[in-house]
Amino acid sequence: KESTFPHSTRYLARIFVDGEARRRSMSASGGVLSSAFGPSGALVCGNTEGDIAIWPTLTAQKAANSKSGYRIKGAHPGGPIYAVAFPDEKGKPELLATGGDEEIRLWDLKAVIEDGSPSSSPPSPHKPLCILRNPQKKGTRQFTSPVAETNGLVSTRDGTMYAASGDGNVYGWDLATQKCVSTLSGHADTVYCVTTAPATV
């Protein structure tokens, strides 16, 4: 029976590549917990070991004379990487990644790829461009709550990034100033994901 699946061949090809990248990352080190396609078409995955695997487009791989992806070993020392996202800014090859603690790290993907370190190399010498830390709740005696994991990330066109936290809040960050500018509260339990509506809605 003829399929009525609505997606294009190009979309299906991406899904196939996504699955292959997941298979390779899982066999190399830990299981994949998060993945996202970047503006240039590169696929990025975060795994249970706190590593980031980068799979450039075929054109970029040929230019670098490489058949494999790249890896930022120990990209998130606080534990597994639960979410990866790209800032919604055109032309910036940057990546946001977060996981088992309150830290959100911003990475320069272009520098990692140009460095040419394959996924099988020793720990990456690269450092994050910046580290953002979601606030901790303070009690009546000024005690702070335990560090909560960050489960989801999404960025908007105005340069704001929202982080879904295990403490039941969603924190809004201004990426330009690297400051937390808003807190969306009201959830009684962990917030596992976050998204934004299209500008046309």
Coordinates of C-alpha atoms in Angstrom, one line a residue:
K1 CA 0.0 0.0 0.0
E2 CA 1.4 3.4 -1.0
S3 CA 2.6 5.5 2.0
T4 CA 1.0 8.8 2.7
F5 CA 3.8 10.0 5.0
P6 CA 3.9 13.8 4.5
H7 CA 7.5 14.6 5.1
S8 CA 10.0 15.2 2.3
T9 CA 12.9 12.9 1.3
R10 CA 15.3 15.4 2.7
Y11 CA 13.6 15.2 6.1
L12 CA 13.7 11.4 6.1
A13 CA 17.4 11.5 5.2
R14 CA 18.0 13.6 8.3
I15 CA 16.1 11.2 10.5
F16 CA 18.3 8.3 9.1
V17 CA 21.4 10.3 9.8
D18 CA 20.1 11.1 13.3
G19 CA 19.6 7.4 14.0
E20 CA 23.1 6.5 12.7
A21 CA 24.7 9.2 14.9
R22 CA 22.9 7.9 17.9
R23 CA 24.1 4.4 17.2
R24 CA 27.7 5.5 16.8
S25 CA 27.6 7.7 19.9
M26 CA 26.0 5.0 22.1
S27 CA 28.6 2.4 21.0
A28 CA 31.4 4.8 21.7
S29 CA 30.5 6.0 25.1
G30 CA 27.1 5.9 26.9
G31 CA 23.6 6.4 25.6
V32 CA 22.2 9.4 23.8
L33 CA 19.8 11.6 25.9
S34 CA 19.5 14.6 23.7
S35 CA 20.0 15.7 20.0
A36 CA 19.4 18.7 17.8
F37 CA 20.2 19.8 14.3
G38 CA 22.0 23.1 14.0
P39 CA 21.5 25.9 11.4
S40 CA 24.2 24.5 9.2
G41 CA 22.7 21.0 9.3
A42 CA 25.2 19.6 11.8
L43 CA 23.8 17.1 14.2
V44 CA 24.8 17.4 17.9
C45 CA 24.1 14.7 20.5
G46 CA 24.6 14.7 24.3
N47 CA 25.1 11.4 26.1
T48 CA 25.0 9.9 29.6
E49 CA 28.7 10.4 30.1
G50 CA 28.5 14.2 29.8
D51 CA 30.1 14.2 26.3
I52 CA 28.9 16.1 23.2
A53 CA 29.2 14.4 19.8
I54 CA 29.2 16.6 16.7
W55 CA 28.4 15.3 13.3
P56 CA 29.0 17.9 10.6
T57 CA 27.4 17.9 7.2
L58 CA 29.0 15.7 4.5
T59 CA 30.4 18.8 2.9
A60 CA 32.1 19.9 6.1
Q61 CA 33.5 16.4 6.7
K62 CA 35.0 16.3 3.2
A63 CA 36.6 19.8 3.7
A64 CA 38.1 18.5 7.0
N65 CA 39.2 15.3 5.4
S66 CA 37.4 13.4 8.1
K67 CA 34.9 10.5 8.0
S68 CA 34.0 10.7 11.6
G69 CA 32.4 13.2 14.0
Y70 CA 33.9 15.2 16.8
R71 CA 33.5 15.0 20.5
I72 CA 33.8 17.3 23.4
K73 CA 34.8 14.9 26.1
G74 CA 33.6 15.8 29.6
A75 CA 31.6 18.8 28.2
H76 CA 29.3 18.6 31.3
P77 CA 31.2 17.5 34.4
G78 CA 28.0 17.6 36.4
G79 CA 26.6 14.5 34.8
P80 CA 24.6 13.4 31.7
I81 CA 23.5 16.0 29.1
Y82 CA 19.7 16.2 29.2
A83 CA 19.4 19.0 26.6
V84 CA 21.2 20.6 23.7
A85 CA 19.9 23.7 21.8
F86 CA 21.2 26.3 19.4
P87 CA 20.8 30.0 20.2
D88 CA 18.3 31.5 17.7
E89 CA 20.9 33.9 16.2
K90 CA 21.8 33.6 12.5
G91 CA 25.4 32.9 11.6
K92 CA 26.6 32.0 15.1
P93 CA 27.9 28.4 15.3
E94 CA 27.3 28.1 19.0
L95 CA 25.7 25.4 21.1
L96 CA 23.9 25.4 24.5
A97 CA 24.1 22.2 26.6
T98 CA 22.9 21.3 30.1
G99 CA 22.2 18.3 32.3
G100 CA 22.5 16.9 35.8
D101 CA 23.0 20.2 37.6
E102 CA 22.2 23.9 37.4
E103 CA 24.9 24.7 34.8
I104 CA 24.2 25.7 31.2
R105 CA 27.3 25.8 29.0
L106 CA 27.8 27.7 25.8
W107 CA 30.2 26.2 23.2
D108 CA 31.8 27.4 20.0
L109 CA 31.2 24.5 17.6
K110 CA 33.3 26.1 14.8
A111 CA 36.4 26.0 17.0
V112 CA 35.9 22.4 17.9
I113 CA 35.5 21.3 14.3
E114 CA 38.4 23.4 13.0
D115 CA 40.6 21.9 15.7
G116 CA 40.1 18.6 13.9
S117 CA 40.0 16.4 17.1
P118 CA 38.0 13.3 16.2
S119 CA 35.6 11.6 18.5
S120 CA 38.1 9.0 19.6
S121 CA 40.7 11.5 20.8
P122 CA 41.6 12.2 24.5
P123 CA 39.6 14.8 26.5
S124 CA 39.0 18.0 24.6
P125 CA 41.1 21.0 25.4
H126 CA 38.3 23.4 24.6
K127 CA 36.6 25.5 27.2
P128 CA 33.0 26.8 27.2
L129 CA 32.5 30.4 26.1
C130 CA 30.5 30.9 29.3
I131 CA 28.7 29.0 32.1
L132 CA 25.3 30.1 33.3
R133 CA 23.9 28.8 36.6
N134 CA 20.2 28.7 37.4
P135 CA 19.4 30.2 40.8
Q136 CA 18.9 28.1 43.9
K137 CA 15.9 28.7 46.1
K138 CA 16.5 30.3 49.5
G139 CA 14.6 29.3 52.6
T140 CA 13.5 31.5 55.6
R141 CA 16.9 31.0 57.2
Q142 CA 18.8 31.7 54.0
F143 CA 19.6 28.1 53.4
T144 CA 19.8 27.2 49.7
S145 CA 18.0 24.3 48.2
P146 CA 19.9 21.3 46.7
V147 CA 21.2 21.8 43.2
A148 CA 18.4 20.9 40.7
E149 CA 19.0 19.4 37.3
T150 CA 18.2 21.3 34.1
N151 CA 16.1 19.3 31.7
G152 CA 15.2 21.4 28.7
L153 CA 16.4 24.5 26.8
V154 CA 14.9 26.8 24.1
S155 CA 16.0 30.1 22.8
T156 CA 14.0 32.9 21.1
R157 CA 14.7 35.5 18.4
D158 CA 15.2 38.3 20.9
G159 CA 18.2 36.5 22.5
T160 CA 16.4 35.1 25.5
M161 CA 17.0 31.4 26.5
Y162 CA 14.6 29.5 28.8
A163 CA 15.8 26.6 30.9
A164 CA 13.4 24.0 32.4
S165 CA 14.6 23.2 36.0
G166 CA 14.1 20.3 38.4
D167 CA 13.1 22.8 41.1
G168 CA 9.7 23.5 39.3
N169 CA 10.8 26.8 37.7
V170 CA 11.6 27.9 34.2
Y171 CA 14.4 30.5 34.2
G172 CA 14.8 33.1 31.4
W173 CA 18.4 34.2 30.5
D174 CA 19.6 37.1 28.4
L175 CA 22.4 35.5 26.4
A176 CA 24.0 38.9 25.5
T177 CA 24.4 40.0 29.2
Q178 CA 24.6 36.4 30.6
K179 CA 22.1 37.4 33.3
C180 CA 18.9 35.6 34.6
V181 CA 16.1 38.1 33.8
S182 CA 13.0 36.2 34.6
T183 CA 11.6 33.2 36.6
L184 CA 8.4 31.4 35.5
S185 CA 7.0 29.6 38.6
G186 CA 3.8 27.7 39.4
H187 CA 4.7 24.1 38.7
A188 CA 4.3 21.8 41.6
D189 CA 7.1 19.4 40.5
T190 CA 10.0 19.0 38.1
V191 CA 9.8 20.8 34.7
Y192 CA 11.1 18.4 32.1
C193 CA 10.8 20.4 28.9
V194 CA 10.2 23.8 27.5
T195 CA 9.3 25.3 24.1
T196 CA 8.1 28.6 22.6
A197 CA 5.2 29.3 20.2
P198 CA 6.1 30.5 16.6
A199 CA 6.1 34.3 16.1
T200 CA 3.0 33.9 13.9
V201 CA 0.9 32.6 16.8

